[in-house]
């Protein structure tokens, strides 16, 4: 059923030419078609733009772990409707079974920084940081995480324009997550960068990669990509039965094994717990993921009902800039 609707739409699109006028009026796009190796129609568009936020401020680490977990958001932006209607900054302690330091997510570690690049492509960006405190402050690591308020995203194309930098011993990630009663029931698709590895290595996984102590090697791939220290567009497309990851518009990994099936929460994080995966960050070290923007197309769970009304099909891939949509076909 779904497949036949899709091919009908594909045929309709093949004969339609790109309309020159961008979809400027609010609500002009009824759905979005993604490009790439697994094109799909998605209903909603979200754009978080961190490139021009007033009064950027890099926060100092908080030496007391209790106070770090209690810290408020670092900038009014994170209280603004543009962010807070759909996302929240996290504060909690998360330690894996082999952790050797307290991995402490603090709102203090998600902040707006001025872009000090030699030829800056933006005036600001969001930074997510992890910082290793000395033993005198308690054996802890300040870490950063943001997640969607809604746990109900099903199928999407999620992109971020980002880079990773800093000390060895951190993980930076973009992922979908749905918890389960046991580790075998978790559904999660992630991009992970390990700062201890070469800057052209990334891990793409349809979790769990280990369940009940048994590894599932088909769940995960380590792949050479264009270096993550440079600004790149990292993209994850979740479609029925397929996870596809891109860097700068090119597919770098596809995996049909154990693709998430049920609605999920979306997350970005930067962390270390001194365990076997992140390894240990040296005391006083820090690592960060800088993000200029996040753009997400999501949900086709109303398909095909909603598509019966999808007169104006848009694209973000053919837009003139990030966050800008282009009308690609207009039907009855
Ligand atoms: C950390 O802050 C809490 C709450 O203010 C306080 O009770 C505690 O004594 C502090 N710990 C240290 C080591 O200063
Ligand atoms: C964010 O909102 C909270 C709750 O209203 C407030 O206490 C806090 O001061 C605000 N933070 C900033 C940085 O605006
Ligand atoms: C996605 O669609 C489902 C079904 O209509 C809805 O329940 C859910 O809230 C939507 N998700 C978001 C994030 O809006
Ligand atoms: C995992 O991959 C191997 C090698 O491609 C294949 O033989 C095996 O059937 C796969 N296992 C599962 C559970 O898909
Ligand atoms: C898809 O669009 C992106 C921009 O969002 C572009 O970088 C990429 O080359 C396009 N891919 C294809 C297959 O057209």
CSV table of C-alpha atoms and ligand atoms in Angstrom, one decimal:
chain,number,residue,atom,x,y,z
A,1,UNK,CA,0.0,0.0,0.0
A,2,UNK,CA,2.6,2.5,1.1
A,3,UNK,CA,5.0,1.4,-1.6
A,4,UNK,CA,2.4,2.0,-4.3
A,5,UNK,CA,1.6,5.4,-3.1
A,6,UNK,CA,5.3,6.2,-3.0
A,7,UNK,CA,5.8,5.2,-6.6
A,8,UNK,CA,2.8,7.2,-7.6
A,9,UNK,CA,4.3,10.3,-6.0
A,10,UNK,CA,7.7,9.6,-7.5
A,11,UNK,CA,6.2,9.4,-10.9
A,12,UNK,CA,4.3,12.7,-10.4
A,13,UNK,CA,7.5,14.3,-9.2
A,14,UNK,CA,9.5,13.0,-12.1
A,15,UNK,CA,7.3,15.0,-14.6
A,16,UNK,CA,7.0,18.1,-12.4
A,17,UNK,CA,9.6,20.7,-12.8
A,18,UNK,CA,11.1,22.7,-9.9
A,19,UNK,CA,9.0,25.8,-9.3
A,20,UNK,CA,11.2,28.9,-9.2
A,21,UNK,CA,9.5,30.7,-6.4
A,22,UNK,CA,10.6,29.5,-2.9
A,23,UNK,CA,7.8,28.5,-0.6
A,24,UNK,CA,7.7,31.7,1.4
A,25,UNK,CA,4.2,31.9,2.8
A,26,UNK,CA,3.8,30.0,6.1
A,27,UNK,CA,2.1,26.7,5.6
A,28,UNK,CA,2.9,26.7,1.9
A,29,UNK,CA,4.7,23.3,2.3
A,30,UNK,CA,2.3,20.4,3.0
A,31,UNK,CA,5.1,17.8,3.0
A,32,UNK,CA,8.7,17.4,2.2
A,33,UNK,CA,10.6,15.0,-0.1
A,34,UNK,CA,14.1,14.1,0.8
A,35,UNK,CA,16.9,13.4,-1.7
A,36,UNK,CA,19.6,10.8,-1.5
A,37,UNK,CA,19.5,7.0,-1.6
A,38,UNK,CA,16.2,6.5,0.4
A,39,UNK,CA,14.0,9.4,-0.6
A,40,UNK,CA,10.8,9.7,1.5
A,41,UNK,CA,8.0,12.1,2.2
A,42,UNK,CA,7.9,13.7,5.7
A,43,UNK,CA,5.3,15.9,7.2
A,44,UNK,CA,7.1,18.4,9.5
A,45,UNK,CA,10.1,20.7,9.3
A,46,UNK,CA,12.1,22.1,12.2
A,47,UNK,CA,15.1,24.4,12.0
A,48,UNK,CA,17.2,25.4,15.0
A,49,UNK,CA,19.5,28.2,14.0
A,50,UNK,CA,22.4,29.0,16.4
A,51,UNK,CA,24.3,31.2,14.0
A,52,UNK,CA,23.3,34.7,15.1
A,53,UNK,CA,22.4,34.8,18.8
A,54,UNK,CA,23.0,37.9,20.8
A,55,UNK,CA,25.3,38.0,23.8
A,56,UNK,CA,27.3,34.7,23.4
A,57,UNK,CA,29.0,33.5,26.6
A,58,UNK,CA,31.4,30.7,27.3
A,59,UNK,CA,30.7,29.3,30.8
A,60,UNK,CA,33.3,28.3,33.3
A,61,UNK,CA,33.1,24.7,34.6
A,62,UNK,CA,31.3,24.3,37.9
A,63,UNK,CA,33.6,22.7,40.5
A,64,UNK,CA,30.9,21.2,42.7
A,65,UNK,CA,29.0,18.2,41.2
A,66,UNK,CA,25.8,18.8,43.0
A,67,UNK,CA,25.8,22.5,41.9
A,68,UNK,CA,26.7,21.4,38.3
A,69,UNK,CA,23.5,19.2,38.2
A,70,UNK,CA,21.5,22.1,39.6
A,71,UNK,CA,22.8,24.8,37.2
A,72,UNK,CA,20.2,26.6,35.0
A,73,UNK,CA,20.4,27.1,31.3
A,74,UNK,CA,23.3,29.3,30.3
A,75,UNK,CA,21.6,31.7,27.9
A,76,UNK,CA,18.0,33.0,27.4
A,77,UNK,CA,18.0,31.4,24.0
A,78,UNK,CA,17.5,28.0,25.7
A,79,UNK,CA,14.4,29.4,27.3
A,80,UNK,CA,13.1,30.9,24.1
A,81,UNK,CA,10.1,29.3,22.3
A,82,UNK,CA,12.4,28.7,19.3
A,83,UNK,CA,14.2,26.1,21.4
A,84,UNK,CA,12.2,25.3,24.5
A,85,UNK,CA,8.9,24.5,22.7
A,86,UNK,CA,10.5,21.3,21.3
A,87,UNK,CA,13.9,20.7,23.1
A,88,UNK,CA,15.3,20.7,26.6
A,89,UNK,CA,18.8,20.8,28.0
A,90,UNK,CA,19.5,17.8,30.3
A,91,UNK,CA,20.8,17.6,33.8
A,92,UNK,CA,21.4,14.1,35.2
A,93,UNK,CA,24.1,11.6,36.1
A,94,UNK,CA,24.6,8.7,33.7
A,95,UNK,CA,27.2,6.0,34.3
A,96,UNK,CA,27.8,2.9,32.3
A,97,UNK,CA,28.7,-0.3,34.0
A,98,UNK,CA,32.4,0.3,33.5
A,99,UNK,CA,32.5,4.0,34.3
A,100,UNK,CA,35.4,5.3,36.3
A,101,UNK,CA,34.3,8.9,36.6
A,102,UNK,CA,30.8,10.4,37.3
A,103,UNK,CA,29.4,11.4,34.0
A,104,UNK,CA,27.3,14.4,34.9
A,105,UNK,CA,25.1,16.1,32.4
A,106,UNK,CA,24.9,19.8,33.3
A,107,UNK,CA,22.9,22.6,31.7
A,108,UNK,CA,26.1,24.6,32.2
A,109,UNK,CA,27.8,22.8,29.4
A,110,UNK,CA,25.4,23.8,26.6
A,111,UNK,CA,26.1,27.4,25.7
A,112,UNK,CA,26.2,29.9,22.9
A,113,UNK,CA,29.8,30.8,21.8
A,114,UNK,CA,31.1,33.5,19.5
A,115,UNK,CA,32.5,32.1,16.3
A,116,UNK,CA,36.2,32.9,16.4
A,117,UNK,CA,37.1,31.1,13.2
A,118,UNK,CA,39.5,32.9,10.8
A,119,UNK,CA,36.8,33.2,8.2
A,120,UNK,CA,33.7,32.7,10.3
A,121,UNK,CA,30.6,31.3,8.6
A,122,UNK,CA,28.4,32.5,11.4
A,123,UNK,CA,28.7,35.0,14.3
A,124,UNK,CA,27.8,32.3,16.9
A,125,UNK,CA,27.1,28.6,17.4
A,126,UNK,CA,25.9,26.3,20.1
A,127,UNK,CA,28.7,24.5,22.0
A,128,UNK,CA,28.1,21.2,23.8
A,129,UNK,CA,31.1,20.6,26.1
A,130,UNK,CA,32.5,17.9,28.3
A,131,UNK,CA,35.1,18.8,30.9
A,132,UNK,CA,37.2,16.6,33.2
A,133,UNK,CA,37.4,18.0,36.8
A,134,UNK,CA,40.5,17.3,39.0
A,135,UNK,CA,40.1,14.8,41.7
A,136,UNK,CA,39.9,17.6,44.3
A,137,UNK,CA,36.5,18.6,42.8
A,138,UNK,CA,35.2,15.0,43.1
A,139,UNK,CA,35.8,12.4,40.5
A,140,UNK,CA,33.5,13.9,37.8
A,141,UNK,CA,33.0,15.0,34.3
A,142,UNK,CA,30.7,17.7,33.2
A,143,UNK,CA,28.8,16.6,30.1
A,144,UNK,CA,26.2,18.1,27.7
A,145,UNK,CA,23.0,16.8,26.3
A,146,UNK,CA,19.9,18.1,24.6
A,147,UNK,CA,16.8,16.1,23.7
A,148,UNK,CA,13.4,16.6,22.2
A,149,UNK,CA,10.4,17.0,24.6
A,150,UNK,CA,8.4,14.6,22.4
A,151,UNK,CA,9.3,10.9,22.3
A,152,UNK,CA,7.2,10.5,19.2
A,153,UNK,CA,9.3,11.0,16.1
A,154,UNK,CA,8.9,8.2,13.6
A,155,UNK,CA,10.9,8.4,10.4
A,156,UNK,CA,13.0,11.4,9.8
A,157,UNK,CA,15.9,13.2,8.1
A,158,UNK,CA,18.0,14.8,10.8
A,159,UNK,CA,20.9,17.1,9.9
A,160,UNK,CA,23.4,19.1,11.9
A,161,UNK,CA,26.2,21.4,10.7
A,162,UNK,CA,28.8,20.7,13.3
A,163,UNK,CA,32.4,19.9,14.2
A,164,UNK,CA,34.0,18.0,17.1
A,165,UNK,CA,37.2,19.2,18.8
A,166,UNK,CA,39.2,18.8,22.0
A,167,UNK,CA,40.8,16.2,24.3
A,168,UNK,CA,40.9,12.5,23.9
A,169,UNK,CA,38.3,10.6,26.0
A,170,UNK,CA,35.0,12.0,24.8
A,171,UNK,CA,32.1,10.8,22.7
A,172,UNK,CA,30.1,13.3,20.6
A,173,UNK,CA,26.8,12.0,19.2
A,174,UNK,CA,23.6,12.6,17.3
A,175,UNK,CA,20.9,9.9,17.8
A,176,UNK,CA,17.4,8.6,18.1
A,177,UNK,CA,16.5,6.7,21.3
A,178,UNK,CA,13.7,4.6,22.6
A,179,UNK,CA,14.2,2.9,25.9
A,180,UNK,CA,13.1,-0.7,26.7
A,181,UNK,CA,12.7,-3.0,29.6
A,182,UNK,CA,16.0,-4.7,28.8
A,183,UNK,CA,19.0,-3.6,26.8
A,184,UNK,CA,17.7,-5.9,24.0
A,185,UNK,CA,14.5,-3.8,23.8
A,186,UNK,CA,16.3,-0.5,23.2
A,187,UNK,CA,15.8,1.0,19.8
A,188,UNK,CA,18.5,3.6,18.9
A,189,UNK,CA,20.3,4.8,15.8
A,190,UNK,CA,23.4,6.8,16.4
A,191,UNK,CA,26.3,8.6,14.9
A,192,UNK,CA,29.2,8.6,17.4
A,193,UNK,CA,32.6,10.3,17.1
A,194,UNK,CA,35.3,9.2,19.6
A,195,UNK,CA,37.9,12.0,20.2
A,196,UNK,CA,40.5,9.3,21.0
A,197,UNK,CA,40.4,8.1,17.3
A,198,UNK,CA,41.7,9.6,14.1
A,199,UNK,CA,39.6,12.6,12.9
A,200,UNK,CA,38.3,10.6,9.9
A,201,UNK,CA,36.7,7.8,11.9
A,202,UNK,CA,33.0,7.6,12.8
A,203,UNK,CA,30.7,4.9,14.2
A,204,UNK,CA,27.2,4.3,12.9
A,205,UNK,CA,25.0,1.9,14.8
A,206,UNK,CA,21.5,0.6,15.0
A,207,UNK,CA,21.6,-0.2,18.7
A,208,UNK,CA,21.8,-2.4,20.6
A,209,UNK,CA,25.3,-3.5,19.5
A,210,UNK,CA,25.4,-5.7,22.6
A,211,UNK,CA,22.4,-7.3,24.3
A,212,UNK,CA,22.5,-9.6,27.3
A,213,UNK,CA,26.3,-9.6,27.1
A,214,UNK,CA,26.3,-10.9,23.5
A,215,UNK,CA,27.6,-8.6,20.8
A,216,UNK,CA,25.7,-8.0,17.6
A,217,UNK,CA,28.4,-7.0,15.1
A,218,UNK,CA,25.9,-6.4,12.3
A,219,UNK,CA,24.5,-3.5,14.3
A,220,UNK,CA,27.5,-1.3,13.9
A,221,UNK,CA,30.0,0.0,11.5
A,222,UNK,CA,33.2,2.0,11.9
A,223,UNK,CA,33.6,4.1,8.8
A,224,UNK,CA,36.2,6.5,7.3
A,225,UNK,CA,34.5,9.9,6.7
A,226,UNK,CA,35.7,13.4,5.8
A,227,UNK,CA,37.3,14.7,9.0
A,228,UNK,CA,34.9,15.6,11.8
A,229,UNK,CA,37.2,18.4,13.1
A,230,UNK,CA,36.0,20.5,10.1
A,231,UNK,CA,32.5,21.9,9.8
A,232,UNK,CA,30.4,19.2,8.1
A,233,UNK,CA,26.7,18.5,7.5
A,234,UNK,CA,26.1,15.2,9.3
A,235,UNK,CA,22.8,13.6,8.4
A,236,UNK,CA,20.8,10.6,9.5
A,237,UNK,CA,17.8,9.4,7.5
A,238,UNK,CA,15.5,6.9,9.2
A,239,UNK,CA,13.1,5.3,6.8
A,240,UNK,CA,11.1,2.1,7.1
A,241,UNK,CA,13.7,-0.7,7.3
A,242,UNK,CA,16.8,1.4,6.6
A,243,UNK,CA,19.2,3.7,8.4
A,244,UNK,CA,21.3,5.9,6.1
A,245,UNK,CA,24.0,8.3,7.3
A,246,UNK,CA,25.5,11.0,5.2
A,247,UNK,CA,28.4,13.5,5.5
A,248,UNK,CA,28.2,16.6,3.3
A,249,UNK,CA,25.5,15.1,1.1
A,250,UNK,CA,27.3,11.7,0.5
A,251,UNK,CA,26.2,8.4,1.9
A,252,UNK,CA,28.8,7.1,4.3
A,253,UNK,CA,26.9,4.2,5.8
A,254,UNK,CA,23.6,2.3,5.3
A,255,UNK,CA,22.3,-0.5,7.6
A,256,UNK,CA,19.1,-2.5,7.3
A,257,UNK,CA,19.9,-4.6,10.4
A,258,UNK,CA,17.9,-3.8,13.4
A,259,UNK,CA,16.5,-0.5,12.2
A,260,UNK,CA,14.4,1.3,14.8
A,261,UNK,CA,10.7,0.5,14.3
A,262,UNK,CA,8.8,2.6,16.9
A,263,UNK,CA,8.6,6.3,17.7
A,264,UNK,CA,11.7,7.8,19.4
A,265,UNK,CA,13.2,10.8,21.1
A,266,UNK,CA,16.0,12.8,19.3
A,267,UNK,CA,19.2,13.6,21.1
A,268,UNK,CA,22.6,15.2,20.8
A,269,UNK,CA,25.3,14.7,23.5
A,270,UNK,CA,28.9,15.1,24.4
A,271,UNK,CA,30.2,13.0,27.3
A,272,UNK,CA,32.8,10.8,28.9
A,273,UNK,CA,32.5,8.4,31.8
A,274,UNK,CA,36.0,7.1,31.8
A,275,UNK,CA,34.8,3.7,30.7
A,276,UNK,CA,35.8,1.4,27.9
A,277,UNK,CA,34.0,3.3,25.1
A,278,UNK,CA,34.8,6.9,25.8
A,279,UNK,CA,38.0,6.0,27.6
A,280,UNK,CA,39.4,8.4,30.2
A,281,UNK,CA,39.9,12.1,29.6
A,282,UNK,CA,43.0,13.7,31.2
A,283,UNK,CA,42.2,15.9,34.2
A,284,UNK,CA,41.6,19.5,33.0
A,285,UNK,CA,40.8,18.3,29.5
A,286,UNK,CA,37.7,19.2,27.6
A,287,UNK,CA,36.1,18.3,24.3
A,288,UNK,CA,33.2,19.9,22.5
A,289,UNK,CA,30.8,19.7,19.6
A,290,UNK,CA,30.0,23.0,18.0
A,291,UNK,CA,26.8,23.2,16.1
A,292,UNK,CA,25.7,26.1,13.8
A,293,UNK,CA,22.3,24.6,13.0
A,294,UNK,CA,20.1,21.6,13.3
A,295,UNK,CA,17.4,20.8,10.6
A,296,UNK,CA,14.9,18.0,10.9
A,297,UNK,CA,12.2,16.7,8.7
A,298,UNK,CA,10.1,14.2,10.5
A,299,UNK,CA,7.0,11.9,10.7
A,300,UNK,CA,5.3,10.2,8.0
A,301,UNK,CA,3.2,8.1,10.3
A,302,UNK,CA,0.0,9.8,9.0
A,303,UNK,CA,0.8,8.5,5.6
A,304,UNK,CA,-1.1,8.1,3.4
A,305,UNK,CA,-4.0,9.9,4.9
A,306,UNK,CA,-2.1,13.2,5.2
A,307,UNK,CA,-0.6,12.8,1.8
A,308,UNK,CA,-4.0,12.8,0.2
A,309,UNK,CA,-3.9,16.5,1.2
A,310,UNK,CA,-0.2,17.1,0.3
A,311,UNK,CA,-0.7,19.4,-2.6
A,312,UNK,CA,2.6,21.4,-2.1
A,313,UNK,CA,5.6,19.2,-1.9
A,314,UNK,CA,8.8,21.0,-0.8
A,315,UNK,CA,12.4,20.2,-0.4
A,316,UNK,CA,15.1,21.4,2.0
A,317,UNK,CA,17.8,19.9,-0.2
A,318,UNK,CA,16.9,22.2,-3.0
A,319,UNK,CA,16.5,25.3,-0.8
A,320,UNK,CA,18.9,28.1,-1.3
A,321,UNK,CA,20.3,27.9,2.3
A,322,UNK,CA,19.9,25.8,5.4
A,323,UNK,CA,16.5,26.2,6.8
A,324,UNK,CA,15.0,27.5,3.6
A,325,UNK,CA,12.5,25.3,1.8
A,326,UNK,CA,11.8,25.2,-1.9
A,327,UNK,CA,8.5,24.2,-3.4
A,328,UNK,CA,9.1,21.4,-5.9
A,329,UNK,CA,5.7,20.4,-7.0
A,330,UNK,CA,2.2,21.8,-6.5
A,331,UNK,CA,-0.7,19.6,-7.2
A,332,UNK,CA,-4.5,19.7,-6.7
B,1,LIG,C1,28.6,21.2,46.9
B,1,LIG,O1,27.4,22.0,47.0
B,1,LIG,C2,26.5,21.4,47.9
B,1,LIG,C3,25.2,22.2,47.8
B,1,LIG,O2,25.4,23.6,47.9
B,1,LIG,C4,27.0,21.4,49.3
B,1,LIG,O3,26.1,20.9,50.2
B,1,LIG,C5,28.3,20.6,49.3
B,1,LIG,O4,29.0,20.7,50.6
B,1,LIG,C6,29.3,21.1,48.3
B,1,LIG,N1,30.4,20.2,48.2
B,1,LIG,C7,31.7,20.6,48.3
B,1,LIG,C8,32.7,19.5,48.1
B,1,LIG,O5,32.0,21.8,48.4
B,2,LIG,C1,15.4,30.4,32.1
B,2,LIG,O1,14.1,30.2,32.7
B,2,LIG,C2,14.1,29.9,34.1
B,2,LIG,C3,12.7,29.5,34.5
B,2,LIG,O2,11.9,30.6,34.2
B,2,LIG,C4,14.7,31.1,34.9
B,2,LIG,O3,14.8,30.7,36.2
B,2,LIG,C5,16.1,31.3,34.3
B,2,LIG,O4,16.7,32.5,35.0
B,2,LIG,C6,16.1,31.5,32.8
B,2,LIG,N1,17.5,31.6,32.4
B,2,LIG,C7,18.0,32.5,31.5
B,2,LIG,C8,19.4,32.4,31.2
B,2,LIG,O5,17.3,33.3,30.9
B,3,LIG,C1,4.4,12.2,14.8
B,3,LIG,O1,3.1,11.8,14.4
B,3,LIG,C2,2.4,11.0,15.3
B,3,LIG,C3,1.1,10.5,14.7
B,3,LIG,O2,0.4,11.5,14.1
B,3,LIG,C4,2.0,12.0,16.5
B,3,LIG,O3,1.4,11.2,17.5
B,3,LIG,C5,3.4,12.5,17.1
B,3,LIG,O4,3.1,13.4,18.1
B,3,LIG,C6,4.1,13.2,16.0
B,3,LIG,N1,5.4,13.6,16.5
B,3,LIG,C7,5.8,14.9,16.7
B,3,LIG,C8,7.1,15.1,17.2
B,3,LIG,O5,5.0,15.8,16.4
B,4,LIG,C1,25.2,-10.6,10.0
B,4,LIG,O1,26.1,-10.4,8.9
B,4,LIG,C2,26.7,-11.6,8.4
B,4,LIG,C3,27.7,-11.2,7.4
B,4,LIG,O2,27.1,-10.4,6.4
B,4,LIG,C4,25.5,-12.5,7.9
B,4,LIG,O3,26.1,-13.7,7.5
B,4,LIG,C5,24.6,-12.8,9.0
B,4,LIG,O4,23.5,-13.5,8.6
B,4,LIG,C6,24.1,-11.5,9.7
B,4,LIG,N1,23.3,-11.8,10.8
B,4,LIG,C7,22.0,-11.3,11.0
B,4,LIG,C8,21.4,-11.7,12.3
B,4,LIG,O5,21.5,-10.6,10.2
B,5,LIG,C1,21.0,16.2,-1.5
B,5,LIG,O1,21.0,17.5,-1.0
B,5,LIG,C2,22.1,17.9,-0.3
B,5,LIG,C3,21.9,19.2,0.3
B,5,LIG,O2,20.9,19.1,1.3
B,5,LIG,C4,23.3,17.9,-1.3
B,5,LIG,O3,24.5,18.2,-0.5
B,5,LIG,C5,23.5,16.5,-1.9
B,5,LIG,O4,24.5,16.5,-2.8
B,5,LIG,C6,22.1,16.1,-2.5
B,5,LIG,N1,22.3,14.7,-2.9
B,5,LIG,C7,21.8,14.2,-4.0
B,5,LIG,C8,21.9,12.7,-4.3
B,5,LIG,O5,21.2,14.9,-4.9
